[in-house]
mmCIF file of C-alpha atoms in Angstrom:
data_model
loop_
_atom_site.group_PDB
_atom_site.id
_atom_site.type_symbol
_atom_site.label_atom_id
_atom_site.label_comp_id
_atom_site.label_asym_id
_atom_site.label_seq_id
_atom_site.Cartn_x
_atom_site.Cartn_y
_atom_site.Cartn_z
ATOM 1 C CA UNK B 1 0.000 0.000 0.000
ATOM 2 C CA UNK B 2 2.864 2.174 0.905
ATOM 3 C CA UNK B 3 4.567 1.728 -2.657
ATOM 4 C CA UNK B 4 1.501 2.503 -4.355
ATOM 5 C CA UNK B 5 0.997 6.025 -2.496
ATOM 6 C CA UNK B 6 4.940 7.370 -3.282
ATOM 7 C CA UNK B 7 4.176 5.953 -6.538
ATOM 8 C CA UNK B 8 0.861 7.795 -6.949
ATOM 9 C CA UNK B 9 2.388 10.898 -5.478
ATOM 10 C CA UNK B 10 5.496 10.370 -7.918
ATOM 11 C CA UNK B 11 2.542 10.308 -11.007
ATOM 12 C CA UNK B 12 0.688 13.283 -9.690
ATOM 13 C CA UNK B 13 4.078 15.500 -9.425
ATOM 14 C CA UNK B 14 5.600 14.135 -13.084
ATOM 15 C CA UNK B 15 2.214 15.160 -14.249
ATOM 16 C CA UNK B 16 2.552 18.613 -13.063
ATOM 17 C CA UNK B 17 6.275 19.177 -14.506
ATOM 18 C CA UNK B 18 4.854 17.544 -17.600
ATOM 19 C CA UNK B 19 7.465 15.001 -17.471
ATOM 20 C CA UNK B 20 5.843 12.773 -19.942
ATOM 21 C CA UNK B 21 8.839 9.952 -19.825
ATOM 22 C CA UNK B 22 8.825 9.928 -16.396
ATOM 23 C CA UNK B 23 4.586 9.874 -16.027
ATOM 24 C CA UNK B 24 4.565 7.051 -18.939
ATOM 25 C CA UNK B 25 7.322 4.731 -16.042
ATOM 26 C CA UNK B 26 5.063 5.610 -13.270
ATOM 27 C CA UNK B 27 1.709 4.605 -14.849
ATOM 28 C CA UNK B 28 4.085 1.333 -15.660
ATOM 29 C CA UNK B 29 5.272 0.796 -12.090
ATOM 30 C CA UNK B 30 1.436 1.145 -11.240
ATOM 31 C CA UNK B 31 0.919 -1.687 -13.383
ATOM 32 C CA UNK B 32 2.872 -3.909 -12.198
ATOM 33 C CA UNK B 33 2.255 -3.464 -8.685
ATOM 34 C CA UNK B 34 -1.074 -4.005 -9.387
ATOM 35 C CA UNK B 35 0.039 -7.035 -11.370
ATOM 36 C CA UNK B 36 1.878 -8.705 -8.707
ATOM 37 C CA UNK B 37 -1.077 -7.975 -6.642
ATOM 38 C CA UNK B 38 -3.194 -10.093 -8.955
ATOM 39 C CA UNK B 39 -5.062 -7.361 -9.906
ATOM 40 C CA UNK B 40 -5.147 -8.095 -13.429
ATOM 41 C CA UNK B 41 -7.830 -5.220 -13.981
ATOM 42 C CA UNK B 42 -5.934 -2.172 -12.843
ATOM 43 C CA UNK B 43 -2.963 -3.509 -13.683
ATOM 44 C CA UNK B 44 -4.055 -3.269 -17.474
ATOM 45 C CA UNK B 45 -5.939 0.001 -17.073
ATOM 46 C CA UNK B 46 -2.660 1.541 -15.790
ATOM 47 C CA UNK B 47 -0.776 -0.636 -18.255
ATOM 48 C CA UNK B 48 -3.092 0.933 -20.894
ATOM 49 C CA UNK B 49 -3.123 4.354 -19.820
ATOM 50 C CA UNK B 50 0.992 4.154 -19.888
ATOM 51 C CA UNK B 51 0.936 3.199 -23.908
ATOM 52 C CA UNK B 52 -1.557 5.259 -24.786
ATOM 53 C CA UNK B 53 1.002 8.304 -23.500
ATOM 54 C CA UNK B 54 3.563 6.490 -25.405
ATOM 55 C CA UNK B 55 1.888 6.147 -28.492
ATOM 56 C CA UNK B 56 1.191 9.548 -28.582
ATOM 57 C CA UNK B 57 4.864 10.644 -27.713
ATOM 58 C CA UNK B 58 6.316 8.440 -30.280
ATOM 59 C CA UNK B 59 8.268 6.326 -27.753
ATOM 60 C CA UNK B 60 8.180 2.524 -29.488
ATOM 61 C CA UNK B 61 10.761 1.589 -26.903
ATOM 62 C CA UNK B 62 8.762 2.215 -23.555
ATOM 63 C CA UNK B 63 5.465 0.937 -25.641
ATOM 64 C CA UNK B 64 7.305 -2.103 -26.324
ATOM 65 C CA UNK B 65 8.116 -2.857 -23.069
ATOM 66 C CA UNK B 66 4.694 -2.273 -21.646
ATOM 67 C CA UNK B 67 2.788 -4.621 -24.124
ATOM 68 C CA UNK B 68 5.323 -7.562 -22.727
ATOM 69 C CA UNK B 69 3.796 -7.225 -19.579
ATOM 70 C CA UNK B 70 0.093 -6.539 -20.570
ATOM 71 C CA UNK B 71 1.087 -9.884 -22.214
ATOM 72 C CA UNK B 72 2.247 -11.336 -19.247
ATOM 73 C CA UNK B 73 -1.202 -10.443 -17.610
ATOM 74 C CA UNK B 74 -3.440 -11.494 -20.457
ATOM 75 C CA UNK B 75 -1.436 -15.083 -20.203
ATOM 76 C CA UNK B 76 -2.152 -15.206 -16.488
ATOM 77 C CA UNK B 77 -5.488 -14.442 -17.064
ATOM 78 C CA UNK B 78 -5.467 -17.198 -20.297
ATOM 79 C CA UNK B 79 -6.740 -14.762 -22.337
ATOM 80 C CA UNK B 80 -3.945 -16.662 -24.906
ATOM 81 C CA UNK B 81 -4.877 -14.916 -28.056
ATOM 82 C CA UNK B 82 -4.387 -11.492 -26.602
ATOM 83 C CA UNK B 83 -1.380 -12.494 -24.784
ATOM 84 C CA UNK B 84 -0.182 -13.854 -28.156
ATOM 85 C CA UNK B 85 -0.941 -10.275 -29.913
ATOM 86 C CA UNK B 86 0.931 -8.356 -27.116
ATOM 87 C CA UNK B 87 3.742 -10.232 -27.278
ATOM 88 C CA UNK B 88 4.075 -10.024 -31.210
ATOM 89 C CA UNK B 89 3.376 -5.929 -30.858
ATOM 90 C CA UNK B 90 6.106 -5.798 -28.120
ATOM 91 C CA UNK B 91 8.701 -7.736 -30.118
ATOM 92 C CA UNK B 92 7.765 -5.534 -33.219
ATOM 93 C CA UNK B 93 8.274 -2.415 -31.483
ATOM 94 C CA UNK B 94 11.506 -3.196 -30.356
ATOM 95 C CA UNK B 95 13.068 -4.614 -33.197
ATOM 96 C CA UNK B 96 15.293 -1.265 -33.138
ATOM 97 C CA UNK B 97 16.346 -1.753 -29.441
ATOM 98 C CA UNK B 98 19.791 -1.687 -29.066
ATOM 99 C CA UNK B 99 20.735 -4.154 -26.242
ATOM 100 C CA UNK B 100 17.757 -6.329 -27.457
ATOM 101 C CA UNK B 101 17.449 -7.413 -23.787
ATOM 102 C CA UNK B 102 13.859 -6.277 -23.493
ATOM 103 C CA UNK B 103 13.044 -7.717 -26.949
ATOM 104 C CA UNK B 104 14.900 -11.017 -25.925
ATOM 105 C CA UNK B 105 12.082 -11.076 -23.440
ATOM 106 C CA UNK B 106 9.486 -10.708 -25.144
ATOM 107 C CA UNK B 107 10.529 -13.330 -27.272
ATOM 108 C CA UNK B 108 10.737 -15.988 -24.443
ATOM 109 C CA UNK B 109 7.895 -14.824 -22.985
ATOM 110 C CA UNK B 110 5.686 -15.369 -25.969
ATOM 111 C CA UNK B 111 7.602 -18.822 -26.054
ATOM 112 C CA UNK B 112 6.433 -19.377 -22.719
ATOM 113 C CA UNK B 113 2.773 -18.536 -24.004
ATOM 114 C CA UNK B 114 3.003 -21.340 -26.818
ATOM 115 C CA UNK B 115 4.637 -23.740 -24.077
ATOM 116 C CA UNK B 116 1.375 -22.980 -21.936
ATOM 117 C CA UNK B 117 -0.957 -24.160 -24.840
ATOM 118 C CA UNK B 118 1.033 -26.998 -26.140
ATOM 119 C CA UNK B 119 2.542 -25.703 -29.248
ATOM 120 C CA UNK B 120 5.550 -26.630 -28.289
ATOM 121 C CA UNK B 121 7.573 -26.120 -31.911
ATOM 122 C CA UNK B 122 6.406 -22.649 -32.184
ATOM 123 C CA UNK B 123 8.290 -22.318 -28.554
ATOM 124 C CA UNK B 124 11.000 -23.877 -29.121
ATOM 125 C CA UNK B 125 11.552 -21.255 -32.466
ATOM 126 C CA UNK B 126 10.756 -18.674 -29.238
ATOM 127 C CA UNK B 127 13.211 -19.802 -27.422
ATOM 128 C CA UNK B 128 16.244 -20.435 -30.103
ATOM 129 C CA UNK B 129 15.845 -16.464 -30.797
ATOM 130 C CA UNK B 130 15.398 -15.090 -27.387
ATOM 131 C CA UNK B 131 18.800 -17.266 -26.326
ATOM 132 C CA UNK B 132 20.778 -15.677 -29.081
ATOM 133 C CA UNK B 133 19.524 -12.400 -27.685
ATOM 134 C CA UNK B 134 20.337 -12.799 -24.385
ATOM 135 C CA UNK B 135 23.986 -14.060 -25.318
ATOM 136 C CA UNK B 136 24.236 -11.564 -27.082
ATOM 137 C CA UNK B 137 23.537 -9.399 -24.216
ATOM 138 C CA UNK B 138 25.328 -11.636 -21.553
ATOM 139 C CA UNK B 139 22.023 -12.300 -19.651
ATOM 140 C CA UNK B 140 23.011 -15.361 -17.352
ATOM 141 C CA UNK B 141 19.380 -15.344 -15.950
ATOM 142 C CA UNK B 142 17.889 -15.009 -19.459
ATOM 143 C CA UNK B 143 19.985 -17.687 -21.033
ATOM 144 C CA UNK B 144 19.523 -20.366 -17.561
ATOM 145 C CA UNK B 145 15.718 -19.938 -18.279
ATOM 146 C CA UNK B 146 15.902 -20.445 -22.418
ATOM 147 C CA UNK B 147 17.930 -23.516 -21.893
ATOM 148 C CA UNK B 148 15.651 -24.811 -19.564
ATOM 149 C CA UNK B 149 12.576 -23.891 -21.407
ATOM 150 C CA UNK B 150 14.071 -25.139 -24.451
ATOM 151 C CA UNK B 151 15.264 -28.628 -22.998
ATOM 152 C CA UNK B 152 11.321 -28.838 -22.120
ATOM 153 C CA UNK B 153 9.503 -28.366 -25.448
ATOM 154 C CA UNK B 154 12.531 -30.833 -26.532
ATOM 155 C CA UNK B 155 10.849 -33.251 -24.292
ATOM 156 C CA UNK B 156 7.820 -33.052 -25.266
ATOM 157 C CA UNK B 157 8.349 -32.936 -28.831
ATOM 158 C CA UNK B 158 9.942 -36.022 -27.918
ATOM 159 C CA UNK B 159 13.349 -35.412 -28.850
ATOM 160 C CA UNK B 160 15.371 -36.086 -25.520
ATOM 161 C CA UNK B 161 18.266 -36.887 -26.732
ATOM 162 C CA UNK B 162 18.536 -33.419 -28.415
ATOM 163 C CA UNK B 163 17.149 -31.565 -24.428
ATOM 164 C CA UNK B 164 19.850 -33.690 -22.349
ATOM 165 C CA UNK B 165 22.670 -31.228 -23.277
ATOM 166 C CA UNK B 166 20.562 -28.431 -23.530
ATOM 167 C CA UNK B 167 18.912 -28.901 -19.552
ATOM 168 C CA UNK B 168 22.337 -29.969 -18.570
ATOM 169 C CA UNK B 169 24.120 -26.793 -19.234
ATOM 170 C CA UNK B 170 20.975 -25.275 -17.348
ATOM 171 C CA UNK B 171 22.147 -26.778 -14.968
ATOM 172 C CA UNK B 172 25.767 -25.228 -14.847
ATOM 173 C CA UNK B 173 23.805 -22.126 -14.196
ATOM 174 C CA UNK B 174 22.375 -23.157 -11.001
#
């Protein structure tokens, strides 16, 4: 509760400066609170309210960013076609990023989504280019999960041979 009144207070002051990058990352932060609240609702009305400032302020890069996790709350909620949209519009909009670490989640993310439903191919594809993102960036945490993720949809396309080295070097991660 205390989070969400400095955070509210942050909004209401950014809003007065007309600090539009800085009001579009609070209505974000807003979000996710609410998100890790489970409260899926407010989460994407804040979510919502955030891209619809970036949109208009031409920033692809925060919009990006946002869909991934009004993705994230559209796959908790299994709304799996709209999670599936958000995730393709986040990975679209950052195409230009230049770390590609926020794009390299997207990526797995929406991999994640496919492993959810069972199409385990299309995840796998997911996860082959959100690992060479994340080496790319050096993300250790990013890379442990892809491996993992990947040795999985191995499995259940029934290729375990091909997972074994694949969920073992997950496992030099741990």
């Amino acid at each position: 509760q205390k989070a969400m009144l400095k955070v509210q207070s942050a909004l209401v002051l950014y809003q007065k400066a007309d600090n539009l990058k800085k009001e579009i990352h609070t209505l974000y932060l807003q979000g996710m609170i609410h998100g890790d609240r489970s409260q899926y609702t407010l989460a994407k009305e804040k979510y919502f309210a955030a891209i619809h400032l970036a949109e208009a302020s031409k920033d692809s890069l925060s919009e990006g960013a946002i869909l991934n996790s009004v993705g994230l709350v559209h796959k908790w909620l299994t709304n799996y076609q709209q999670a599936e949209t958000a995730f393709q519009r986040s990975i679209a909009l950052l195409a230009n990023e230049e770390f590609g670490f926020r794009r390299a989640m997207s990526i797995s993310n929406l991999g994640a989504l496919y492993t959810e439903i069972g199409a385990h191919q299309k995840a796998l594809e997911q996860f082959q280019q959100s690992r060479a993102l994340f080496q790319k960036v050096d993300s250790e945490w990013g890379l442990k999960a892809d491996l993992g993720n990947m040795g999985y949809s191995l499995t259940q396309l029934n290729q375990a041979e091909e997972a074994m080295p694949l969920l073992e070097e997950n496992l030099e991660y741990a």
